[in-house]
Amino acid sequence: MAPAPGYRHGPRMSAPRTSSPRRRQPLLVAVGLVVTVAFGAAAVVLGLRLAYAGQALPGTRVAGVALGGASAAEARKRLAPVVGADVPVVLRAAGKMYRLRPADAGYTVDLAATVRAALRAGRDGALGGAVATVTGVVRSRDVDVVTRVDRAAFDRAVTGLAGEIGRSPFDGELRITADPVAVEVIPPRTGRAVDRAVLERLLATAFSRRT
């Protein structure tokens, strides 16, 4: 049937689509779960920090010493015998052993700064430290020992140790004495050079492991 005169075809109007309540339900559930987990994690973090206020958080260790729950005074008491002792490190080179005390090489442990770092550990970082706080519950959190180095003393120690280990090459020698007549043959020997940079790294690593 032909359209009546004056009639024009126009665009068809469609009713606006509305999301089905069934489609919105999974999204709301997911949002609710995320919010619940977030609040739960926040509660755990807040609870731990309140329970361990002024103490090292669980999982905190320094030089292998567990400090979880320790106050500053208790942490110092536990660490002093371990990191405060001037125990010499032993290096083996050219078939000999060489001993060097950290204090002789200018290394000293800042026990007060180490304790402060231990009590601060797990309270800063990503998401305000929340991740670090919770992580300590399931695994250990190792805190480095704070050391102070007298560079001049360290350089002197490295120079002295390098002098003991290294040696100059010797071409050999024939010594003859007249009275009484004797001939002594001194065999040659190879030289031994010491890489100072490597020696410095070895000493620094040894002191770090000791502490």
PDB file of C-alpha atoms in Angstrom:
ATOM      1  CA  MET A   1       0.000   0.000   0.000  1.00  0.00           C
ATOM      2  CA  ALA A   2       1.459   3.363  -1.026  1.00  0.00           C
ATOM      3  CA  PRO A   3       2.016   5.964   1.679  1.00  0.00           C
ATOM      4  CA  ALA A   4      -0.392   8.822   1.850  1.00  0.00           C
ATOM      5  CA  PRO A   5       0.669  12.055   0.176  1.00  0.00           C
ATOM      6  CA  GLY A   6       2.812  14.244   2.443  1.00  0.00           C
ATOM      7  CA  TYR A   7       4.013  11.328   4.562  1.00  0.00           C
ATOM      8  CA  ARG A   8       7.774  11.155   5.214  1.00  0.00           C
ATOM      9  CA  HIS A   9       9.788   8.280   6.505  1.00  0.00           C
ATOM     10  CA  GLY A  10      11.660   9.218   9.725  1.00  0.00           C
ATOM     11  CA  PRO A  11      14.142   7.372  11.915  1.00  0.00           C
ATOM     12  CA  ARG A  12      12.678   4.759  14.111  1.00  0.00           C
ATOM     13  CA  MET A  13      12.831   5.558  17.812  1.00  0.00           C
ATOM     14  CA  SER A  14      13.841   2.729  20.114  1.00  0.00           C
ATOM     15  CA  ALA A  15      13.243   2.569  23.839  1.00  0.00           C
ATOM     16  CA  PRO A  16      16.380   3.094  25.997  1.00  0.00           C
ATOM     17  CA  ARG A  17      17.994  -0.093  27.193  1.00  0.00           C
ATOM     18  CA  THR A  18      18.197  -0.692  30.887  1.00  0.00           C
ATOM     19  CA  SER A  19      20.650  -3.091  32.496  1.00  0.00           C
ATOM     20  CA  SER A  20      19.088  -6.108  33.958  1.00  0.00           C
ATOM     21  CA  PRO A  21      19.220  -6.543  37.758  1.00  0.00           C
ATOM     22  CA  ARG A  22      20.671  -9.978  37.061  1.00  0.00           C
ATOM     23  CA  ARG A  23      23.632  -8.415  35.235  1.00  0.00           C
ATOM     24  CA  ARG A  24      24.326  -5.919  38.006  1.00  0.00           C
ATOM     25  CA  GLN A  25      24.297  -8.528  40.765  1.00  0.00           C
ATOM     26  CA  PRO A  26      27.742 -10.165  40.042  1.00  0.00           C
ATOM     27  CA  LEU A  27      29.349  -6.721  39.800  1.00  0.00           C
ATOM     28  CA  LEU A  28      27.910  -5.662  43.132  1.00  0.00           C
ATOM     29  CA  VAL A  29      29.084  -8.894  44.723  1.00  0.00           C
ATOM     30  CA  ALA A  30      32.619  -8.375  43.366  1.00  0.00           C
ATOM     31  CA  VAL A  31      32.716  -4.786  44.633  1.00  0.00           C
ATOM     32  CA  GLY A  32      31.456  -5.943  48.005  1.00  0.00           C
ATOM     33  CA  LEU A  33      34.169  -8.584  48.245  1.00  0.00           C
ATOM     34  CA  VAL A  34      36.899  -6.080  47.369  1.00  0.00           C
ATOM     35  CA  VAL A  35      35.635  -3.632  49.976  1.00  0.00           C
ATOM     36  CA  THR A  36      35.412  -6.392  52.597  1.00  0.00           C
ATOM     37  CA  VAL A  37      38.958  -7.599  51.893  1.00  0.00           C
ATOM     38  CA  ALA A  38      40.284  -4.037  51.983  1.00  0.00           C
ATOM     39  CA  PHE A  39      38.645  -3.334  55.326  1.00  0.00           C
ATOM     40  CA  GLY A  40      39.859  -6.672  56.676  1.00  0.00           C
ATOM     41  CA  ALA A  41      43.455  -5.982  55.626  1.00  0.00           C
ATOM     42  CA  ALA A  42      43.284  -2.484  57.087  1.00  0.00           C
ATOM     43  CA  ALA A  43      42.010  -3.935  60.356  1.00  0.00           C
ATOM     44  CA  VAL A  44      44.890  -6.440  60.457  1.00  0.00           C
ATOM     45  CA  VAL A  45      47.473  -3.743  59.778  1.00  0.00           C
ATOM     46  CA  LEU A  46      45.997  -1.404  62.372  1.00  0.00           C
ATOM     47  CA  GLY A  47      45.738  -4.212  64.904  1.00  0.00           C
ATOM     48  CA  LEU A  48      49.362  -5.243  64.442  1.00  0.00           C
ATOM     49  CA  ARG A  49      50.657  -1.713  64.710  1.00  0.00           C
ATOM     50  CA  LEU A  50      48.650  -1.036  67.848  1.00  0.00           C
ATOM     51  CA  ALA A  51      49.647  -4.348  69.427  1.00  0.00           C
ATOM     52  CA  TYR A  52      53.330  -3.744  68.640  1.00  0.00           C
ATOM     53  CA  ALA A  53      53.506  -0.027  69.283  1.00  0.00           C
ATOM     54  CA  GLY A  54      57.052   0.787  70.375  1.00  0.00           C
ATOM     55  CA  GLN A  55      58.172  -2.734  69.482  1.00  0.00           C
ATOM     56  CA  ALA A  56      59.608  -4.492  66.450  1.00  0.00           C
ATOM     57  CA  LEU A  57      56.921  -5.996  64.239  1.00  0.00           C
ATOM     58  CA  PRO A  58      56.650  -9.786  63.848  1.00  0.00           C
ATOM     59  CA  GLY A  59      59.178 -11.312  61.463  1.00  0.00           C
ATOM     60  CA  THR A  60      61.834  -8.647  62.010  1.00  0.00           C
ATOM     61  CA  ARG A  61      65.406  -9.966  62.151  1.00  0.00           C
ATOM     62  CA  VAL A  62      68.851  -8.396  62.332  1.00  0.00           C
ATOM     63  CA  ALA A  63      71.951 -10.522  61.661  1.00  0.00           C
ATOM     64  CA  GLY A  64      69.815 -13.619  62.178  1.00  0.00           C
ATOM     65  CA  VAL A  65      68.516 -12.442  65.562  1.00  0.00           C
ATOM     66  CA  ALA A  66      64.707 -12.474  65.849  1.00  0.00           C
ATOM     67  CA  LEU A  67      63.400  -9.179  67.229  1.00  0.00           C
ATOM     68  CA  GLY A  68      59.632  -9.510  66.781  1.00  0.00           C
ATOM     69  CA  GLY A  69      57.902  -7.980  69.822  1.00  0.00           C
ATOM     70  CA  ALA A  70      61.140  -6.576  71.262  1.00  0.00           C
ATOM     71  CA  SER A  71      61.302  -3.047  72.630  1.00  0.00           C
ATOM     72  CA  ALA A  72      64.266  -0.810  71.866  1.00  0.00           C
ATOM     73  CA  ALA A  73      66.004  -1.815  75.104  1.00  0.00           C
ATOM     74  CA  GLU A  74      65.354  -5.524  74.530  1.00  0.00           C
ATOM     75  CA  ALA A  75      66.506  -5.307  70.899  1.00  0.00           C
ATOM     76  CA  ARG A  76      69.739  -3.646  71.979  1.00  0.00           C
ATOM     77  CA  LYS A  77      70.281  -6.354  74.598  1.00  0.00           C
ATOM     78  CA  ARG A  78      69.796  -9.127  72.030  1.00  0.00           C
ATOM     79  CA  LEU A  79      71.945  -7.537  69.348  1.00  0.00           C
ATOM     80  CA  ALA A  80      74.887  -6.294  71.411  1.00  0.00           C
ATOM     81  CA  PRO A  81      76.612  -9.699  71.797  1.00  0.00           C
ATOM     82  CA  VAL A  82      76.148 -10.457  68.088  1.00  0.00           C
ATOM     83  CA  VAL A  83      76.851  -7.263  66.181  1.00  0.00           C
ATOM     84  CA  GLY A  84      78.709  -5.314  68.843  1.00  0.00           C
ATOM     85  CA  ALA A  85      81.621  -7.735  69.273  1.00  0.00           C
ATOM     86  CA  ASP A  86      84.807  -6.862  67.397  1.00  0.00           C
ATOM     87  CA  VAL A  87      85.271 -10.370  66.002  1.00  0.00           C
ATOM     88  CA  PRO A  88      88.039 -10.599  63.377  1.00  0.00           C
ATOM     89  CA  VAL A  89      87.272 -11.719  59.858  1.00  0.00           C
ATOM     90  CA  VAL A  90      89.507 -14.337  58.255  1.00  0.00           C
ATOM     91  CA  LEU A  91      90.661 -14.169  54.639  1.00  0.00           C
ATOM     92  CA  ARG A  92      92.570 -16.932  52.914  1.00  0.00           C
ATOM     93  CA  ALA A  93      95.051 -15.943  50.192  1.00  0.00           C
ATOM     94  CA  ALA A  94      98.126 -17.615  48.695  1.00  0.00           C
ATOM     95  CA  GLY A  95      97.775 -20.557  51.060  1.00  0.00           C
ATOM     96  CA  LYS A  96      97.796 -18.384  54.181  1.00  0.00           C
ATOM     97  CA  MET A  97      95.137 -17.009  56.472  1.00  0.00           C
ATOM     98  CA  TYR A  98      94.940 -13.346  57.381  1.00  0.00           C
ATOM     99  CA  ARG A  99      92.903 -11.979  60.259  1.00  0.00           C
ATOM    100  CA  LEU A 100      91.629  -8.424  60.516  1.00  0.00           C
ATOM    101  CA  ARG A 101      89.435  -6.893  63.173  1.00  0.00           C
ATOM    102  CA  PRO A 102      86.680  -4.585  61.925  1.00  0.00           C
ATOM    103  CA  ALA A 103      87.755  -1.844  64.311  1.00  0.00           C
ATOM    104  CA  ASP A 104      91.286  -1.962  62.879  1.00  0.00           C
ATOM    105  CA  ALA A 105      89.788  -1.393  59.438  1.00  0.00           C
ATOM    106  CA  GLY A 106      87.669   1.538  60.581  1.00  0.00           C
ATOM    107  CA  TYR A 107      84.399  -0.411  60.813  1.00  0.00           C
ATOM    108  CA  THR A 108      82.118   0.211  63.773  1.00  0.00           C
ATOM    109  CA  VAL A 109      78.503  -0.790  64.325  1.00  0.00           C
ATOM    110  CA  ASP A 110      75.987   1.934  65.113  1.00  0.00           C
ATOM    111  CA  LEU A 111      73.867  -0.136  67.458  1.00  0.00           C
ATOM    112  CA  ALA A 112      71.420   2.669  68.273  1.00  0.00           C
ATOM    113  CA  ALA A 113      70.738   3.348  64.579  1.00  0.00           C
ATOM    114  CA  THR A 114      70.375  -0.379  63.927  1.00  0.00           C
ATOM    115  CA  VAL A 115      67.758  -0.709  66.668  1.00  0.00           C
ATOM    116  CA  ARG A 116      65.853   2.299  65.313  1.00  0.00           C
ATOM    117  CA  ALA A 117      65.843   0.748  61.844  1.00  0.00           C
ATOM    118  CA  ALA A 118      64.551  -2.544  63.265  1.00  0.00           C
ATOM    119  CA  LEU A 119      61.675  -0.877  65.090  1.00  0.00           C
ATOM    120  CA  ARG A 120      60.816   1.172  61.997  1.00  0.00           C
ATOM    121  CA  ALA A 121      60.895  -1.813  59.635  1.00  0.00           C
ATOM    122  CA  GLY A 122      57.515  -2.784  58.200  1.00  0.00           C
ATOM    123  CA  ARG A 123      55.910   0.569  58.944  1.00  0.00           C
ATOM    124  CA  ASP A 124      56.662   2.327  55.664  1.00  0.00           C
ATOM    125  CA  GLY A 125      56.625   1.480  51.986  1.00  0.00           C
ATOM    126  CA  ALA A 126      53.831   0.681  49.533  1.00  0.00           C
ATOM    127  CA  LEU A 127      50.301   1.581  50.649  1.00  0.00           C
ATOM    128  CA  GLY A 128      51.596   3.306  53.730  1.00  0.00           C
ATOM    129  CA  GLY A 129      53.603   0.250  54.739  1.00  0.00           C
ATOM    130  CA  ALA A 130      50.532  -1.990  54.897  1.00  0.00           C
ATOM    131  CA  VAL A 131      52.092  -4.604  52.628  1.00  0.00           C
ATOM    132  CA  ALA A 132      55.333  -4.676  54.622  1.00  0.00           C
ATOM    133  CA  THR A 133      53.441  -4.938  57.910  1.00  0.00           C
ATOM    134  CA  VAL A 134      51.416  -7.962  56.828  1.00  0.00           C
ATOM    135  CA  THR A 135      54.348  -9.644  55.060  1.00  0.00           C
ATOM    136  CA  GLY A 136      56.210 -10.027  58.332  1.00  0.00           C
ATOM    137  CA  VAL A 137      53.469 -12.307  59.643  1.00  0.00           C
ATOM    138  CA  VAL A 138      54.197 -14.989  57.058  1.00  0.00           C
ATOM    139  CA  ARG A 139      57.938 -14.574  56.465  1.00  0.00           C
ATOM    140  CA  SER A 140      61.002 -12.957  57.984  1.00  0.00           C
ATOM    141  CA  ARG A 141      61.944  -9.343  57.367  1.00  0.00           C
ATOM    142  CA  ASP A 142      65.737  -8.875  57.462  1.00  0.00           C
ATOM    143  CA  VAL A 143      67.072  -5.480  58.478  1.00  0.00           C
ATOM    144  CA  ASP A 144      70.663  -4.494  57.669  1.00  0.00           C
ATOM    145  CA  VAL A 145      73.100  -3.597  60.410  1.00  0.00           C
ATOM    146  CA  VAL A 146      73.982   0.094  60.321  1.00  0.00           C
ATOM    147  CA  THR A 147      77.747   0.560  60.185  1.00  0.00           C
ATOM    148  CA  ARG A 148      80.070   3.531  60.181  1.00  0.00           C
ATOM    149  CA  VAL A 149      83.335   3.424  58.229  1.00  0.00           C
ATOM    150  CA  ASP A 150      86.448   5.497  58.808  1.00  0.00           C
ATOM    151  CA  ARG A 151      87.660   5.613  55.218  1.00  0.00           C
ATOM    152  CA  ALA A 152      91.216   6.603  56.101  1.00  0.00           C
ATOM    153  CA  ALA A 153      91.560   3.674  58.522  1.00  0.00           C
ATOM    154  CA  PHE A 154      90.004   1.321  55.972  1.00  0.00           C
ATOM    155  CA  ASP A 155      92.456   2.442  53.277  1.00  0.00           C
ATOM    156  CA  ARG A 156      95.396   1.899  55.639  1.00  0.00           C
ATOM    157  CA  ALA A 157      94.159  -1.586  56.483  1.00  0.00           C
ATOM    158  CA  VAL A 158      93.744  -2.498  52.823  1.00  0.00           C
ATOM    159  CA  THR A 159      97.210  -1.177  51.996  1.00  0.00           C
ATOM    160  CA  GLY A 160      98.803  -3.149  54.822  1.00  0.00           C
ATOM    161  CA  LEU A 161      97.001  -6.370  53.939  1.00  0.00           C
ATOM    162  CA  ALA A 162      97.832  -5.980  50.250  1.00  0.00           C
ATOM    163  CA  GLY A 163     101.480  -5.582  51.203  1.00  0.00           C
ATOM    164  CA  GLU A 164     101.411  -8.825  53.184  1.00  0.00           C
ATOM    165  CA  ILE A 165      99.711 -10.821  50.451  1.00  0.00           C
ATOM    166  CA  GLY A 166     101.524  -9.421  47.412  1.00  0.00           C
ATOM    167  CA  ARG A 167     105.195  -9.824  46.545  1.00  0.00           C
ATOM    168  CA  SER A 168     107.625  -8.683  43.870  1.00  0.00           C
ATOM    169  CA  PRO A 169     109.066 -11.145  41.324  1.00  0.00           C
ATOM    170  CA  PHE A 170     112.621 -12.440  41.931  1.00  0.00           C
ATOM    171  CA  ASP A 171     114.922 -13.633  39.148  1.00  0.00           C
ATOM    172  CA  GLY A 172     117.021 -15.884  41.375  1.00  0.00           C
ATOM    173  CA  GLU A 173     120.534 -15.426  42.678  1.00  0.00           C
ATOM    174  CA  LEU A 174     123.849 -17.220  43.079  1.00  0.00           C
ATOM    175  CA  ARG A 175     125.630 -16.282  46.272  1.00  0.00           C
ATOM    176  CA  ILE A 176     129.290 -17.187  46.790  1.00  0.00           C
ATOM    177  CA  THR A 177     131.153 -16.728  50.050  1.00  0.00           C
ATOM    178  CA  ALA A 178     134.967 -16.888  50.292  1.00  0.00           C
ATOM    179  CA  ASP A 179     135.566 -17.956  53.865  1.00  0.00           C
ATOM    180  CA  PRO A 180     134.632 -20.667  53.980  1.00  0.00           C
ATOM    181  CA  VAL A 181     134.005 -21.180  50.298  1.00  0.00           C
ATOM    182  CA  ALA A 182     130.343 -21.855  49.748  1.00  0.00           C
ATOM    183  CA  VAL A 183     127.877 -21.484  46.960  1.00  0.00           C
ATOM    184  CA  GLU A 184     124.218 -20.815  47.646  1.00  0.00           C
ATOM    185  CA  VAL A 185     121.597 -20.949  44.940  1.00  0.00           C
ATOM    186  CA  ILE A 186     118.513 -18.900  45.623  1.00  0.00           C
ATOM    187  CA  PRO A 187     115.763 -19.993  43.243  1.00  0.00           C
ATOM    188  CA  PRO A 188     113.622 -17.486  41.373  1.00  0.00           C
ATOM    189  CA  ARG A 189     110.045 -16.828  42.306  1.00  0.00           C
ATOM    190  CA  THR A 190     107.109 -15.344  40.523  1.00  0.00           C
ATOM    191  CA  GLY A 191     105.502 -12.120  41.650  1.00  0.00           C
ATOM    192  CA  ARG A 192     102.040 -11.871  43.131  1.00  0.00           C
ATOM    193  CA  ALA A 193      99.963  -8.788  42.457  1.00  0.00           C
ATOM    194  CA  VAL A 194      96.954  -7.866  44.554  1.00  0.00           C
ATOM    195  CA  ASP A 195      93.926  -6.280  42.967  1.00  0.00           C
ATOM    196  CA  ARG A 196      93.155  -3.574  45.498  1.00  0.00           C
ATOM    197  CA  ALA A 197      89.565  -3.054  44.333  1.00  0.00           C
ATOM    198  CA  VAL A 198      88.818  -6.776  44.702  1.00  0.00           C
ATOM    199  CA  LEU A 199      90.443  -6.855  48.147  1.00  0.00           C
ATOM    200  CA  GLU A 200      88.319  -3.890  49.266  1.00  0.00           C
ATOM    201  CA  ARG A 201      85.142  -5.642  48.124  1.00  0.00           C
ATOM    202  CA  LEU A 202      86.136  -8.880  49.859  1.00  0.00           C
ATOM    203  CA  LEU A 203      86.776  -7.074  53.131  1.00  0.00           C
ATOM    204  CA  ALA A 204      83.536  -5.088  52.916  1.00  0.00           C
ATOM    205  CA  THR A 205      81.585  -8.286  52.225  1.00  0.00           C
ATOM    206  CA  ALA A 206      83.291 -10.108  55.083  1.00  0.00           C
ATOM    207  CA  PHE A 207      82.494  -7.322  57.523  1.00  0.00           C
ATOM    208  CA  SER A 208      78.882  -7.222  56.328  1.00  0.00           C
ATOM    209  CA  ARG A 209      78.467 -10.955  56.842  1.00  0.00           C
ATOM    210  CA  ARG A 210      80.048 -10.747  60.248  1.00  0.00           C
ATOM    211  CA  THR A 211      77.568  -8.067  61.224  1.00  0.00           C
TER     212      THR A 211
END
